[in-house]
mmCIF file of C-alpha atoms in Angstrom:
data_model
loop_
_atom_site.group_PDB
_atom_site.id
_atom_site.type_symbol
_atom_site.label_atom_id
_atom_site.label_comp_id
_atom_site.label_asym_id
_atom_site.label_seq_id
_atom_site.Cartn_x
_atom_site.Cartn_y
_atom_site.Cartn_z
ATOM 1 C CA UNK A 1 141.590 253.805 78.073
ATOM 2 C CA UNK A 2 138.519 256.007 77.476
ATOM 3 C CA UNK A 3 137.332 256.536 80.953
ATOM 4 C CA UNK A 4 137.392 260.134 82.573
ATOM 5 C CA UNK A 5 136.316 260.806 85.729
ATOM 6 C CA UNK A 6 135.178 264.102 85.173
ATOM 7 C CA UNK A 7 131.579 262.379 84.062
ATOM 8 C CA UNK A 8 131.338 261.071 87.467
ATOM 9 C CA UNK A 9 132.680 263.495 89.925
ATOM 10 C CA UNK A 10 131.411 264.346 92.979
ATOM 11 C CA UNK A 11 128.849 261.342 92.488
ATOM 12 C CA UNK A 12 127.643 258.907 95.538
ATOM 13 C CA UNK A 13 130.889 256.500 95.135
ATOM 14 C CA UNK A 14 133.432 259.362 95.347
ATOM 15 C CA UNK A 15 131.327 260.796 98.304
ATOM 16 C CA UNK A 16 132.467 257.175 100.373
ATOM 17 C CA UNK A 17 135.691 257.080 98.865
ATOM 18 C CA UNK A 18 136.760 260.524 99.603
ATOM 19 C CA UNK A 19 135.301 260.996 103.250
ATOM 20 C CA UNK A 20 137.052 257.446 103.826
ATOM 21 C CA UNK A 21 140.427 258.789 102.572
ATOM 22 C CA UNK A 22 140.013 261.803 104.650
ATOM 23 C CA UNK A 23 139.759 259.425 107.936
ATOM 24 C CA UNK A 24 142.344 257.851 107.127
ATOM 25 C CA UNK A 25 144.704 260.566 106.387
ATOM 26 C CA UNK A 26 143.732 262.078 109.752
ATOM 27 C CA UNK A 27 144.018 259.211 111.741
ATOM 28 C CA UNK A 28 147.799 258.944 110.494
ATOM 29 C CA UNK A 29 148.230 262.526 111.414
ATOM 30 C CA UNK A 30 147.634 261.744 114.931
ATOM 31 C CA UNK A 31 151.547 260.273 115.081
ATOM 32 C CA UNK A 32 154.199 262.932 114.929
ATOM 33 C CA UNK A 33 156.017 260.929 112.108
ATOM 34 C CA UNK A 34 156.127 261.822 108.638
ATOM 35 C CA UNK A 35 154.066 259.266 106.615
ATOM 36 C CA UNK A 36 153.651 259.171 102.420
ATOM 37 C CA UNK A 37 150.819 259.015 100.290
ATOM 38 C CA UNK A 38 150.757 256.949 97.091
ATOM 39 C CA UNK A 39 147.647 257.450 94.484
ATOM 40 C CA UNK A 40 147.884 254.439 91.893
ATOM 41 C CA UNK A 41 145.151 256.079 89.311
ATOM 42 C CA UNK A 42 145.175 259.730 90.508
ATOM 43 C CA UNK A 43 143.525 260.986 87.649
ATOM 44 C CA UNK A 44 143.471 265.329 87.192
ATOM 45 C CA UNK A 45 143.174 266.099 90.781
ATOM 46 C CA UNK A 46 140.789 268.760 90.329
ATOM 47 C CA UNK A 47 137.017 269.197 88.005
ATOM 48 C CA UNK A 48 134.964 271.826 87.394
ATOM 49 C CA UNK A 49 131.155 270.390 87.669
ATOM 50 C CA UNK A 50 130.016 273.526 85.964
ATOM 51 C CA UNK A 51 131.885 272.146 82.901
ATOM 52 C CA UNK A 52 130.562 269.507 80.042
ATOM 53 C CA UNK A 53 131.492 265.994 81.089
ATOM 54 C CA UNK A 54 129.894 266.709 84.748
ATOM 55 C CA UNK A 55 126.666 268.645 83.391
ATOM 56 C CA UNK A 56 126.002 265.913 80.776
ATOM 57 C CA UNK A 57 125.248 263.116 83.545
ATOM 58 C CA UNK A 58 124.971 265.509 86.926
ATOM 59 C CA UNK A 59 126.330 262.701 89.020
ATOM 60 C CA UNK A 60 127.314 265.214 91.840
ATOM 61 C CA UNK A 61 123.746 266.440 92.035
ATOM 62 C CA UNK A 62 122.500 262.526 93.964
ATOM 63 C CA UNK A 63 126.192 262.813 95.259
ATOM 64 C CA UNK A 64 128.117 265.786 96.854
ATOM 65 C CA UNK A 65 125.421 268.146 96.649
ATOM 66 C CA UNK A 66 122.988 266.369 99.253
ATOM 67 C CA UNK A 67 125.500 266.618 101.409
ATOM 68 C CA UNK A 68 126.342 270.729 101.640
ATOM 69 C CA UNK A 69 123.411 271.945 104.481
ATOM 70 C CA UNK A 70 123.171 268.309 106.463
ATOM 71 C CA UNK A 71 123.602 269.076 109.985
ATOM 72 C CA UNK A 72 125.575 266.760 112.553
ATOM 73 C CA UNK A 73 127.569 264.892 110.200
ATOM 74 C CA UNK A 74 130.395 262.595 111.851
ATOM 75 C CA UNK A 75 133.944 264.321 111.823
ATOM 76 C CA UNK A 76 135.712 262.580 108.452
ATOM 77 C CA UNK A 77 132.124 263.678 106.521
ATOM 78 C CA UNK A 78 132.683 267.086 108.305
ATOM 79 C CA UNK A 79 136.120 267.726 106.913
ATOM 80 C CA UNK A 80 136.129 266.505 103.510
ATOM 81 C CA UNK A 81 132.911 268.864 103.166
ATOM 82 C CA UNK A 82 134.573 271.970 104.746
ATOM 83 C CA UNK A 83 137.587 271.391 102.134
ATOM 84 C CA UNK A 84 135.296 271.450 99.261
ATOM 85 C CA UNK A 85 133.617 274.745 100.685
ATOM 86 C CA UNK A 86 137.167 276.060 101.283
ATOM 87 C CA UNK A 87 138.357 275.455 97.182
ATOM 88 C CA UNK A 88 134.816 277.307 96.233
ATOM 89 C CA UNK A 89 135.256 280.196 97.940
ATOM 90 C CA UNK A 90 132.388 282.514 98.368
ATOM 91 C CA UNK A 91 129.482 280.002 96.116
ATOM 92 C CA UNK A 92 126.455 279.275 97.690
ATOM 93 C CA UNK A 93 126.540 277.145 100.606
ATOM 94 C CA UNK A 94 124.118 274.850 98.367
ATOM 95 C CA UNK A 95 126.327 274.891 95.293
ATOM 96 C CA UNK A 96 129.757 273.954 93.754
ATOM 97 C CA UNK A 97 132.062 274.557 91.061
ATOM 98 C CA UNK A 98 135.411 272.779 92.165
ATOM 99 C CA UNK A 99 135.279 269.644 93.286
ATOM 100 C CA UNK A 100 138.797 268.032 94.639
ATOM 101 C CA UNK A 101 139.900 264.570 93.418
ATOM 102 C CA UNK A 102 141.468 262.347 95.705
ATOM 103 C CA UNK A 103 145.517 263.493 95.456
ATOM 104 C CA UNK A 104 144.208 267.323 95.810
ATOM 105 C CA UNK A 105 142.112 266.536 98.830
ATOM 106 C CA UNK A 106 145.231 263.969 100.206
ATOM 107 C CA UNK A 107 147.284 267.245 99.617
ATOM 108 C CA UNK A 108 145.407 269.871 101.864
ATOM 109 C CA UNK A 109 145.217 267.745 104.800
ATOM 110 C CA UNK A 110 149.116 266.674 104.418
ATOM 111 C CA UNK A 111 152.108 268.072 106.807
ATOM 112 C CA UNK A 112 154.589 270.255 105.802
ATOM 113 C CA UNK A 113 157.113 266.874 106.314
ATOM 114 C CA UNK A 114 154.434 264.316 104.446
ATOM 115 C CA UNK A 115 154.965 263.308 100.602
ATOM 116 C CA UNK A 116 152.501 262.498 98.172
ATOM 117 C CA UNK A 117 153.311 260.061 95.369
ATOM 118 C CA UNK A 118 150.816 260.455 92.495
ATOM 119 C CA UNK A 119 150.538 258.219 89.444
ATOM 120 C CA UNK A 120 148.411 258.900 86.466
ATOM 121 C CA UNK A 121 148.608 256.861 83.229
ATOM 122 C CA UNK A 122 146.820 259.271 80.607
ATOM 123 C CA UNK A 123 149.098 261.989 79.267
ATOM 124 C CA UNK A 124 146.805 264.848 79.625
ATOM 125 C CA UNK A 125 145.169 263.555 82.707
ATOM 126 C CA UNK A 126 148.985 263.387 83.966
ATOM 127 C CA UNK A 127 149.911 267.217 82.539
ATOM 128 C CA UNK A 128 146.662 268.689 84.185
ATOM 129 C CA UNK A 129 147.975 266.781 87.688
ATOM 130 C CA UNK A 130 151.557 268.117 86.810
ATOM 131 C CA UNK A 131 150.202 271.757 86.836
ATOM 132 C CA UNK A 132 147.950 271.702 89.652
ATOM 133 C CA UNK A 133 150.871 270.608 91.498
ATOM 134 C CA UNK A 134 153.460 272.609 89.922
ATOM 135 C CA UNK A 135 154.542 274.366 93.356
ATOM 136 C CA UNK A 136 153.853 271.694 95.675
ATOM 137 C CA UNK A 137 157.478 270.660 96.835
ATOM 138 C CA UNK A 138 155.719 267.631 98.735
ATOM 139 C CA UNK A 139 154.238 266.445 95.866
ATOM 140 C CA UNK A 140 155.764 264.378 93.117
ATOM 141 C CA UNK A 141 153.934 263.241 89.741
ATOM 142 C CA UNK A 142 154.539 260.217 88.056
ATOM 143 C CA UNK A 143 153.122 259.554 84.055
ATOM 144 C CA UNK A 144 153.030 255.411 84.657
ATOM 145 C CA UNK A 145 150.995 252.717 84.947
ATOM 146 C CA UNK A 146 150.425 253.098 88.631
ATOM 147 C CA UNK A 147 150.562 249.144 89.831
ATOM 148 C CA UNK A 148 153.806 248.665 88.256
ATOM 149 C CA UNK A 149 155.098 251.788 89.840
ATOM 150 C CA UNK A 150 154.351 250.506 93.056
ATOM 151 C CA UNK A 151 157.825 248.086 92.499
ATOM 152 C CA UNK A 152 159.437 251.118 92.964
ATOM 153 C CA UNK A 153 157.346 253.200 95.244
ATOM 154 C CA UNK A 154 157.223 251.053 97.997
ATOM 155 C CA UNK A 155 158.167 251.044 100.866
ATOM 156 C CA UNK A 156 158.442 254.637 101.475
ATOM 157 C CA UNK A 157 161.132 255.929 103.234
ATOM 158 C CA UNK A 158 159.179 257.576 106.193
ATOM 159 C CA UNK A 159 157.916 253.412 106.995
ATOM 160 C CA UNK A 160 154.330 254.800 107.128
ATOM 161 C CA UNK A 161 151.553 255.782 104.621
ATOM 162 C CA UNK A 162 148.945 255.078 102.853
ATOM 163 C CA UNK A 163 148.509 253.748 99.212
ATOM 164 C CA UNK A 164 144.935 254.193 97.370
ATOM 165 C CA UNK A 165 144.296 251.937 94.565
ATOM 166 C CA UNK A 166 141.013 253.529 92.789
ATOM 167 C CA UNK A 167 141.303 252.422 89.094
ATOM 168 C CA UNK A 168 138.637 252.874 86.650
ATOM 169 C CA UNK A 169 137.213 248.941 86.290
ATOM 170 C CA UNK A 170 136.667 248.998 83.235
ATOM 171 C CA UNK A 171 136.931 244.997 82.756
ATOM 172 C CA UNK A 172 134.956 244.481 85.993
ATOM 173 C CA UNK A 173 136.853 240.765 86.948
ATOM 174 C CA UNK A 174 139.759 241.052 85.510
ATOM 175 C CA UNK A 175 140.626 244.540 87.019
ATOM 176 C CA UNK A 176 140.063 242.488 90.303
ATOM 177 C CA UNK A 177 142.742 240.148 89.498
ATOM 178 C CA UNK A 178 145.336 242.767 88.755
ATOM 179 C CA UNK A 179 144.308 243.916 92.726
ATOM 180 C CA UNK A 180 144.932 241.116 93.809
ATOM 181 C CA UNK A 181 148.296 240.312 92.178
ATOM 182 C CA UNK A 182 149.173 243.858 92.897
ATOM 183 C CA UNK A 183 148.293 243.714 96.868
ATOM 184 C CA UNK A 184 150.320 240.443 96.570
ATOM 185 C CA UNK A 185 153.413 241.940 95.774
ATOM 186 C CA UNK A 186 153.255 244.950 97.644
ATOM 187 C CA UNK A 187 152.636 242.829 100.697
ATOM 188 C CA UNK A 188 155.905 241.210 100.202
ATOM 189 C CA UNK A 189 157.768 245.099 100.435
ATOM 190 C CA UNK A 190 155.474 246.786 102.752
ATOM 191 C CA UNK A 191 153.596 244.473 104.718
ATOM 192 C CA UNK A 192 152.553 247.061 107.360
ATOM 193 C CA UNK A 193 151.339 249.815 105.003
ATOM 194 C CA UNK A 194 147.932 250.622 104.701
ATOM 195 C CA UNK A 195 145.942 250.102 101.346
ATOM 196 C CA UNK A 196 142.415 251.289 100.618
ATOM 197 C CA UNK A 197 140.818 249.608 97.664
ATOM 198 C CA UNK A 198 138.233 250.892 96.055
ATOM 199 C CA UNK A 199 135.763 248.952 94.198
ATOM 200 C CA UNK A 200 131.905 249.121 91.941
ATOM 201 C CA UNK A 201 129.014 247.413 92.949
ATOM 202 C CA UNK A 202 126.977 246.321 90.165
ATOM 203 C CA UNK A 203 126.521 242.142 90.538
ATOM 204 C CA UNK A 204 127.085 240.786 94.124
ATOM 205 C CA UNK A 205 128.209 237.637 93.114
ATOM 206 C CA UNK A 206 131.162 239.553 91.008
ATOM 207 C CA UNK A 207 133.111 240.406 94.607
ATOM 208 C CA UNK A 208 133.058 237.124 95.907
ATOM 209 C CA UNK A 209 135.909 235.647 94.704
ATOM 210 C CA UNK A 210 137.995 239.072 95.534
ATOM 211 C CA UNK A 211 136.498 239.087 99.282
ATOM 212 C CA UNK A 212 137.949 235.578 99.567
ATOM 213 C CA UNK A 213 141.099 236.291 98.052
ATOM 214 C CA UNK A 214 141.302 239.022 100.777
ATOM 215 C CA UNK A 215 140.350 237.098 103.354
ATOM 216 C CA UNK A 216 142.866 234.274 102.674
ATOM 217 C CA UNK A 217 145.337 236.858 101.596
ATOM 218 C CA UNK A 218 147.570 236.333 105.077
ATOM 219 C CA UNK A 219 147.030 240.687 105.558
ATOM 220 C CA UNK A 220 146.453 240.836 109.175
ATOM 221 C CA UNK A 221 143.332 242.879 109.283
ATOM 222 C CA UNK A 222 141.040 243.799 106.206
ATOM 223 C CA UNK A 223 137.559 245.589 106.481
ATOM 224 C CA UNK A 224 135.312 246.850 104.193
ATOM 225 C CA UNK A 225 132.810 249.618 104.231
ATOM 226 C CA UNK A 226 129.469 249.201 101.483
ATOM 227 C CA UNK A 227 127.132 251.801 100.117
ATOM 228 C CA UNK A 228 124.216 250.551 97.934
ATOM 229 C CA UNK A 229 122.197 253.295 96.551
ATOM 230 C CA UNK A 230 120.138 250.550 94.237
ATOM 231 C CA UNK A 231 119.681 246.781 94.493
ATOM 232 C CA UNK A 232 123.122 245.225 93.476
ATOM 233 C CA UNK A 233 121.093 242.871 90.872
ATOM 234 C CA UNK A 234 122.402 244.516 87.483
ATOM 235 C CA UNK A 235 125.382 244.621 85.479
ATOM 236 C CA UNK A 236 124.135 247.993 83.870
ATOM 237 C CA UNK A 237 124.512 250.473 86.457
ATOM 238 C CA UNK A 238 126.583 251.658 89.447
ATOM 239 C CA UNK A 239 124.518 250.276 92.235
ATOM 240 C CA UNK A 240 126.888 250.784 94.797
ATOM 241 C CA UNK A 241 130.516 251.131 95.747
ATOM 242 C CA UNK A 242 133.213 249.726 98.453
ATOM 243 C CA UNK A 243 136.553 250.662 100.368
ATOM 244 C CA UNK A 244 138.572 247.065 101.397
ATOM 245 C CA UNK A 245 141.135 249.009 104.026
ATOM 246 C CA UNK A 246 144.057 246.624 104.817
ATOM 247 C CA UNK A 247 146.046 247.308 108.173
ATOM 248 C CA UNK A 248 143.496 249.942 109.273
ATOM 249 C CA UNK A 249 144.552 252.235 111.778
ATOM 250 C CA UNK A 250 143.331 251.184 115.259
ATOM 251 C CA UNK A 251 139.602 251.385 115.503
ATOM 252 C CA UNK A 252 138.810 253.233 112.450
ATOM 253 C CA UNK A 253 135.968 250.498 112.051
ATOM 254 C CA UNK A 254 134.623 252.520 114.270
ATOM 255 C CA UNK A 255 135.023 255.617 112.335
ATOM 256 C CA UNK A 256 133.311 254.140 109.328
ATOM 257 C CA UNK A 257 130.138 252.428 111.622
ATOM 258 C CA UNK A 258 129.486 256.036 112.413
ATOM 259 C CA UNK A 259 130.259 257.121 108.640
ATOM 260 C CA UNK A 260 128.103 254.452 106.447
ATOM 261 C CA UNK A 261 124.650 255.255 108.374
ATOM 262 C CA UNK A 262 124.795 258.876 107.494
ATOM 263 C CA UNK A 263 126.431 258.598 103.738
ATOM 264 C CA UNK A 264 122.935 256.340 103.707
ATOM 265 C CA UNK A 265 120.486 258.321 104.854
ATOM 266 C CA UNK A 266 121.672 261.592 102.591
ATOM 267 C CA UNK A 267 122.536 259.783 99.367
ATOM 268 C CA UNK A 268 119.909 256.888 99.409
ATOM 269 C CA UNK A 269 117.658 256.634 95.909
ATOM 270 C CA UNK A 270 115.148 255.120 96.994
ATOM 271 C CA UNK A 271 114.120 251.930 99.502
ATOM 272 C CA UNK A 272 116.763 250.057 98.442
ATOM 273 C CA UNK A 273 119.925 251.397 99.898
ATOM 274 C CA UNK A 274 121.827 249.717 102.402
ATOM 275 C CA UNK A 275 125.315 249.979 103.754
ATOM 276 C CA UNK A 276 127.359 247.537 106.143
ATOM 277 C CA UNK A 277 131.099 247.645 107.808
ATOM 278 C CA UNK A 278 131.834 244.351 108.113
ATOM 279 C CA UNK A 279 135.575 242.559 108.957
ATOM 280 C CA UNK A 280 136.911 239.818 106.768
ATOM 281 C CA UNK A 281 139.947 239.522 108.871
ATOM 282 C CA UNK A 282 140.470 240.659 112.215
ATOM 283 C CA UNK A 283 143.207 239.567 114.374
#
């Protein structure tokens, strides 16, 4: 697998997916129980956008960075940006060096009695999440495929969590199917966990069949939360991205209705963008 992530962080996609996962993590918080957190492709944890692979394409400049000075942002947007500020110390308000990946922001919001399960495929992906981890007693790293480890994974002992299934798509449909057999499974040992999916935009008509399967899927609740930063009309490009939450926490469709408009408006490229929240299943 050739993909790394450090080309792309901090872009407009992680931007949604990572102030998503932040609302989520804090509406579990809001219960006095222990929950665990399970990252299927966790990739590094950590990337230095000063460094080669993010200066090469400056992703984060359309992505993260628009976001340092806005005013008024909603309270998920608020925190995820205050953690990024917090892991660069005294920068520039307008600037960045660190910028978290999804299992190091999951791990500065977790409780003392929360768990992290993080799963990373590529060896020196998995030794670089290994070491940023090293002391973290909450935190355990696993170097496997990270749908097959969820056989073993789930359920989690504390009943409640979260899993995040962010792979890289590199085989746009057929990653899709492996989703869906994954979810399928997983349903059948933890049928009241939450799972956030996330998911390109380049070809509309390429996330039809997965919003049906979801929709049929017999998962009690499933919404999904768009940003489109260009027309989704070509294969070629990231146009947009998506989170499909299953068993979201009560009214966080809320959360994201207040969350899409603003990602919008600061990350937009142009007269095209558009976002939507939209349930395909609600009980």
């Amino acid at each position: 697998m050739n993909y790394r992530h450090a080309y792309h962080a901090g872009n407009f996609a992680d931007v949604l997916k990572h102030s998503v996962l932040v609302g989520l993590i804090e509406a579990l918080k809001q219960k006095q129980t222990p929950f665990c957190y399970v990252d299927t492709h966790a990739g590094r944890g950590r990337y230095d956008l000063h460094g080669e692979e993010a200066r090469k394409t400056r992703e984060f400049a359309d992505g993260v960075l628009r976001l340092l000075d806005a005013p008024r942002l909603p309270a998920a947007l608020h925190v995820y940006l205050n953690l990024v500020r917090a892991l660069n110390g005294s920068r520039p308000s307008h600037d960045i060096a660190v910028y978290p990946g999804s299992p190091l922001l999951a791990s500065l919001l977790l409780r003392d009695e929360d768990r992290a399960q993080l799963c990373e495929l590529q060896p020196d992906e998995a030794a670089a999440l290994r070491a940023l981890f090293r002391s973290d007693a909450r935190v355990a790293v696993h170097e496997r495929d990270g749908y097959e480890a969820l056989k073993a994974l789930l359920p989690p002992k504390e009943k409640r969590g979260l899993v995040l299934i962010d792979p890289p798509f590199e085989a746009q449909d057929g990653e899709f199917r492996i989703i869906e057999t994954t979810l399928r499974q997983a349903q059948a040992r933890w049928p009241n966990g939450i799972y956030a999916v996330w998911y390109p935009i380049k070809l509309r008509q390429q996330l039809a069949s997965f919003h049906r399967w979801l929709k049929g899927s017999g998962f009690p609740k499933v919404v999904i939360a768009e940003l489109l930063v260009h027309p989704d009309n070509s294969a070629l490009r990231l146009n947009g991205s998506g989170m499909a939450i299953i068993n979201p926490p009560w009214k966080f469709d809320r959360q994201l209705e207040e969350l899409l408009p603003v990602l919008a408006q600061h990350l937009s490229q142009g007269r095209f963008g558009q976002h939507r929240v939209e349930w395909l299943v609600q009980e």
